[in-house]
mmCIF file of C-alpha atoms in Angstrom:
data_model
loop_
_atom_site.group_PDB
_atom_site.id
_atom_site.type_symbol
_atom_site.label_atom_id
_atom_site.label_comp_id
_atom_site.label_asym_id
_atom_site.label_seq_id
_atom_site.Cartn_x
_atom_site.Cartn_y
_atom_site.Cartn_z
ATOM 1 C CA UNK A 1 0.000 0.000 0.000
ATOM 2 C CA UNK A 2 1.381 3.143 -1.250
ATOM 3 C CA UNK A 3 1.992 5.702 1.841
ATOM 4 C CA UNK A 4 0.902 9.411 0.780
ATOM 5 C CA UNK A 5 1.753 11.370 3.802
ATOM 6 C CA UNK A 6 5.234 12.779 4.598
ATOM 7 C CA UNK A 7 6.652 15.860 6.881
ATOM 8 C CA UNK A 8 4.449 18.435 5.293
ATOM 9 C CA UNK A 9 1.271 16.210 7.323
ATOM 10 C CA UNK A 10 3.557 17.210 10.356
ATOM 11 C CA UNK A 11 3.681 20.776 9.688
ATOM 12 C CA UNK A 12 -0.004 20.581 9.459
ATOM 13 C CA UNK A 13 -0.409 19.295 12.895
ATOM 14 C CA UNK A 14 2.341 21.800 14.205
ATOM 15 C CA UNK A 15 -0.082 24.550 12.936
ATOM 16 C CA UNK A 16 -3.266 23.142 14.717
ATOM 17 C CA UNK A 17 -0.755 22.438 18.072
ATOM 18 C CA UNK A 18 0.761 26.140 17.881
ATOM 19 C CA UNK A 19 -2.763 27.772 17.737
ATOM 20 C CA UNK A 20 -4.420 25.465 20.448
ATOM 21 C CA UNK A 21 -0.676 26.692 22.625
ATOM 22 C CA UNK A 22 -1.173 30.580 21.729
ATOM 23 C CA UNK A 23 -4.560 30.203 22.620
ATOM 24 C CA UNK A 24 -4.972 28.343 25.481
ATOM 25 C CA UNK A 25 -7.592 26.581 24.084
ATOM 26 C CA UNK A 26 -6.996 22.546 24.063
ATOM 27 C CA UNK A 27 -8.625 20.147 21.991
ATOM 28 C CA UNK A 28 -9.865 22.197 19.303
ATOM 29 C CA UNK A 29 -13.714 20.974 18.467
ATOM 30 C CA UNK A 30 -14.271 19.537 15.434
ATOM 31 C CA UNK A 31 -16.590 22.395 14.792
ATOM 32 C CA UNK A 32 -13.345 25.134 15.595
ATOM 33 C CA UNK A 33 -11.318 22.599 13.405
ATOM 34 C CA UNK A 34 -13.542 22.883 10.265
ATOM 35 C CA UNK A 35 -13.997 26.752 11.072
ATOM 36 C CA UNK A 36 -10.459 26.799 11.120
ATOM 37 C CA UNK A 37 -9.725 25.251 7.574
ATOM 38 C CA UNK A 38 -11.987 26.872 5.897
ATOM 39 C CA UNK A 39 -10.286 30.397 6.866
ATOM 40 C CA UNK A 40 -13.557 31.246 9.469
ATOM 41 C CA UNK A 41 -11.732 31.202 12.851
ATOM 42 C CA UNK A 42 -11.949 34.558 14.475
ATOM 43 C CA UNK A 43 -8.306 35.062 15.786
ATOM 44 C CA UNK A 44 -8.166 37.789 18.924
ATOM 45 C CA UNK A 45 -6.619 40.439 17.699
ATOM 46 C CA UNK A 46 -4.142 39.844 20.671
ATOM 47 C CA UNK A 47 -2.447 37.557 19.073
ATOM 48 C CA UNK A 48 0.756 38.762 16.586
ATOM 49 C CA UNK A 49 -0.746 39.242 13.152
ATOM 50 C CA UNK A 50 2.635 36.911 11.490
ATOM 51 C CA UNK A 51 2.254 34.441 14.053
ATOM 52 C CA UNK A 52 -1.125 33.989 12.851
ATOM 53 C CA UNK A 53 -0.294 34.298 9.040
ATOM 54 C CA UNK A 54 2.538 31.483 9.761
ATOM 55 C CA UNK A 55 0.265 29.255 10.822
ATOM 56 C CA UNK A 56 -2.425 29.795 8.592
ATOM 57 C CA UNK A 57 0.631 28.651 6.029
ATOM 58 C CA UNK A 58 0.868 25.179 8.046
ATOM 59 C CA UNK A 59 -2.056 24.118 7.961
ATOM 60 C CA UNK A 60 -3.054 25.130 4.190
ATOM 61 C CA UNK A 61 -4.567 22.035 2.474
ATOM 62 C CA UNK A 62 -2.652 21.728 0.088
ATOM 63 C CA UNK A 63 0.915 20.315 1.580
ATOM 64 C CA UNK A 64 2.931 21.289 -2.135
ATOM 65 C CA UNK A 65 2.938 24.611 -0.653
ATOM 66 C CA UNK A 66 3.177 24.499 3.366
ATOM 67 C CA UNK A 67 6.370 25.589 4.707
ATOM 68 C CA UNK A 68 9.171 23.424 5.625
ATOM 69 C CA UNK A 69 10.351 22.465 8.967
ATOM 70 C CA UNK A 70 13.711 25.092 8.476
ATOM 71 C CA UNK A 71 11.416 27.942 6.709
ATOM 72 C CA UNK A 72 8.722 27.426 10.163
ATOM 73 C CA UNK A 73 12.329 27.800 12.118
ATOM 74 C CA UNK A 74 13.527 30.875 9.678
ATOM 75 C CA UNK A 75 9.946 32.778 10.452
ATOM 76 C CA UNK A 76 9.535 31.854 14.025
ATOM 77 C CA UNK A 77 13.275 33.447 14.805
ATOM 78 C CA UNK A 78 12.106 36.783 13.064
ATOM 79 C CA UNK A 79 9.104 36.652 14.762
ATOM 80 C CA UNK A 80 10.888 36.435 17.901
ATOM 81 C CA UNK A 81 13.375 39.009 16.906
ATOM 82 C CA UNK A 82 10.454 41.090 16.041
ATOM 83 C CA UNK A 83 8.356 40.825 18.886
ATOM 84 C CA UNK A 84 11.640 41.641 21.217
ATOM 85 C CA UNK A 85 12.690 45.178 19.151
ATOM 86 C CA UNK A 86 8.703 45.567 17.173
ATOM 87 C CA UNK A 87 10.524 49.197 16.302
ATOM 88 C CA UNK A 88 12.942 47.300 14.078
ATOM 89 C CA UNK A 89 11.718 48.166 10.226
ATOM 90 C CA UNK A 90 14.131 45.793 8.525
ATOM 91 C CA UNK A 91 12.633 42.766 10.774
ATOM 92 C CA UNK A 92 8.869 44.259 10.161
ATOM 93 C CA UNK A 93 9.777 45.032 6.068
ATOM 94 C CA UNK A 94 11.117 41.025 6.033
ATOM 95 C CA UNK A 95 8.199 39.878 7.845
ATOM 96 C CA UNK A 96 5.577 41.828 5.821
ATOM 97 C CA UNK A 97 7.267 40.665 2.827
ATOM 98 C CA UNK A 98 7.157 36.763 3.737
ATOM 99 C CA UNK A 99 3.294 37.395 4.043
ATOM 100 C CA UNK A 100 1.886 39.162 1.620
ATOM 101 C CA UNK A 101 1.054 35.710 -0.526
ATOM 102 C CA UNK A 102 -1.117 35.799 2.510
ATOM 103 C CA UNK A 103 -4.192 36.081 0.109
ATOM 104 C CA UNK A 104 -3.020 33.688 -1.894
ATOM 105 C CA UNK A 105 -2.744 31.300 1.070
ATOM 106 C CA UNK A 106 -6.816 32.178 1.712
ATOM 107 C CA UNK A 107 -7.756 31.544 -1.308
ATOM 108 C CA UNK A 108 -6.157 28.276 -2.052
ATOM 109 C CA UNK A 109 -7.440 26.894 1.506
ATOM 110 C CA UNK A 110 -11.163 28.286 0.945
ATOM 111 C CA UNK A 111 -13.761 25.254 0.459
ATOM 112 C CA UNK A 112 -14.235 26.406 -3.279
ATOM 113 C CA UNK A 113 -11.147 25.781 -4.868
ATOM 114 C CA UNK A 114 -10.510 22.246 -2.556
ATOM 115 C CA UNK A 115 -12.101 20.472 -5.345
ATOM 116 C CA UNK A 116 -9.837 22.061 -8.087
ATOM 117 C CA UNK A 117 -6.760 21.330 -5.677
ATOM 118 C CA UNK A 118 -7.894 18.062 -5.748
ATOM 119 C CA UNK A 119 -8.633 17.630 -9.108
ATOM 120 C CA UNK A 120 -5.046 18.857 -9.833
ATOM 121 C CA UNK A 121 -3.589 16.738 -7.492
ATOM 122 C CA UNK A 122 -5.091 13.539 -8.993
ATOM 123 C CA UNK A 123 -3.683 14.496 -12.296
ATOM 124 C CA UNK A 124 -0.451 14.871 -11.112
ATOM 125 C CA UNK A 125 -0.562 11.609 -9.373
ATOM 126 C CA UNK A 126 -1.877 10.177 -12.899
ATOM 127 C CA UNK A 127 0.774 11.471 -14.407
ATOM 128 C CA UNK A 128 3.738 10.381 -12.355
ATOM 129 C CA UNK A 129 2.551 6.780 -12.160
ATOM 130 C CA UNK A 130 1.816 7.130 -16.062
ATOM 131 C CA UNK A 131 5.345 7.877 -16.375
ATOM 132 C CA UNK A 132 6.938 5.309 -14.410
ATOM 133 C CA UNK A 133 5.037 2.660 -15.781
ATOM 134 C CA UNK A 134 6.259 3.530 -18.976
ATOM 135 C CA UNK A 135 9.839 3.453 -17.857
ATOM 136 C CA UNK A 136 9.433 0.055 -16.165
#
């Protein structure tokens, strides 16, 4: 049987653990889960805005684009840096910068275009195995 997951599942669940720690809020319902995927989770505006966009990144539904484990790490020690000296405008200007696909990020996780992510998925998958059956 042909195993589909790898690390990017992990990232995924990293996400969902790093909101439920910033938000003292553990388990997360199913209902907060599905509000959550679909991009309908009201996040307290206490929370840091690019601690929020990061993890909107992990747990985007389609794994080709989550972040690695070392870009999490890279983003996590500028958030940190940030957070300590928020007057900093070269850490702000970086951070900014590593969001603004932000929309992008929305967009490919809303319930309308999971079908088409899907859809492209399975064609990819078609194709590969098409391809290496023809080289066996």
């Amino acid at each position: 049987m042909k195993n589909d997951f790898d690390c990017k599942v992990d990232i995924y669940s990293l996400g969902l653990t790093m909101l439920c720690l910033i938000s003292y809020d553990y388990p997360i319902s199913l209902k907060e889960k599905r509000r959550i995927i679909e991009d309908k989770y009201i996040y307290p505006n206490t929370y840091n805005k690019y601690l929020i966009f990061l993890i909107k990144k992990m747990y985007v539904n389609d794994p080709n684009i989550r972040p690695t484990a070392r870009d999490v790490l890279k983003e996590l020690d500028i958030i940190e840096k940030y957070i300590k000296d928020p007057s900093n405008q070269f850490l702000k200007n970086k951070l900014d910068n590593l969001n603004q696909t932000q929309n992008n990020y929305n967009c490919i996780n809303s319930p309308q275009n999971n079908m088409q992510i899907n859809m492209q998925s399975n064609i990819q998958n078609n194709m590969q195995s098409n391809i290496q059956n023809n080289m066996q």
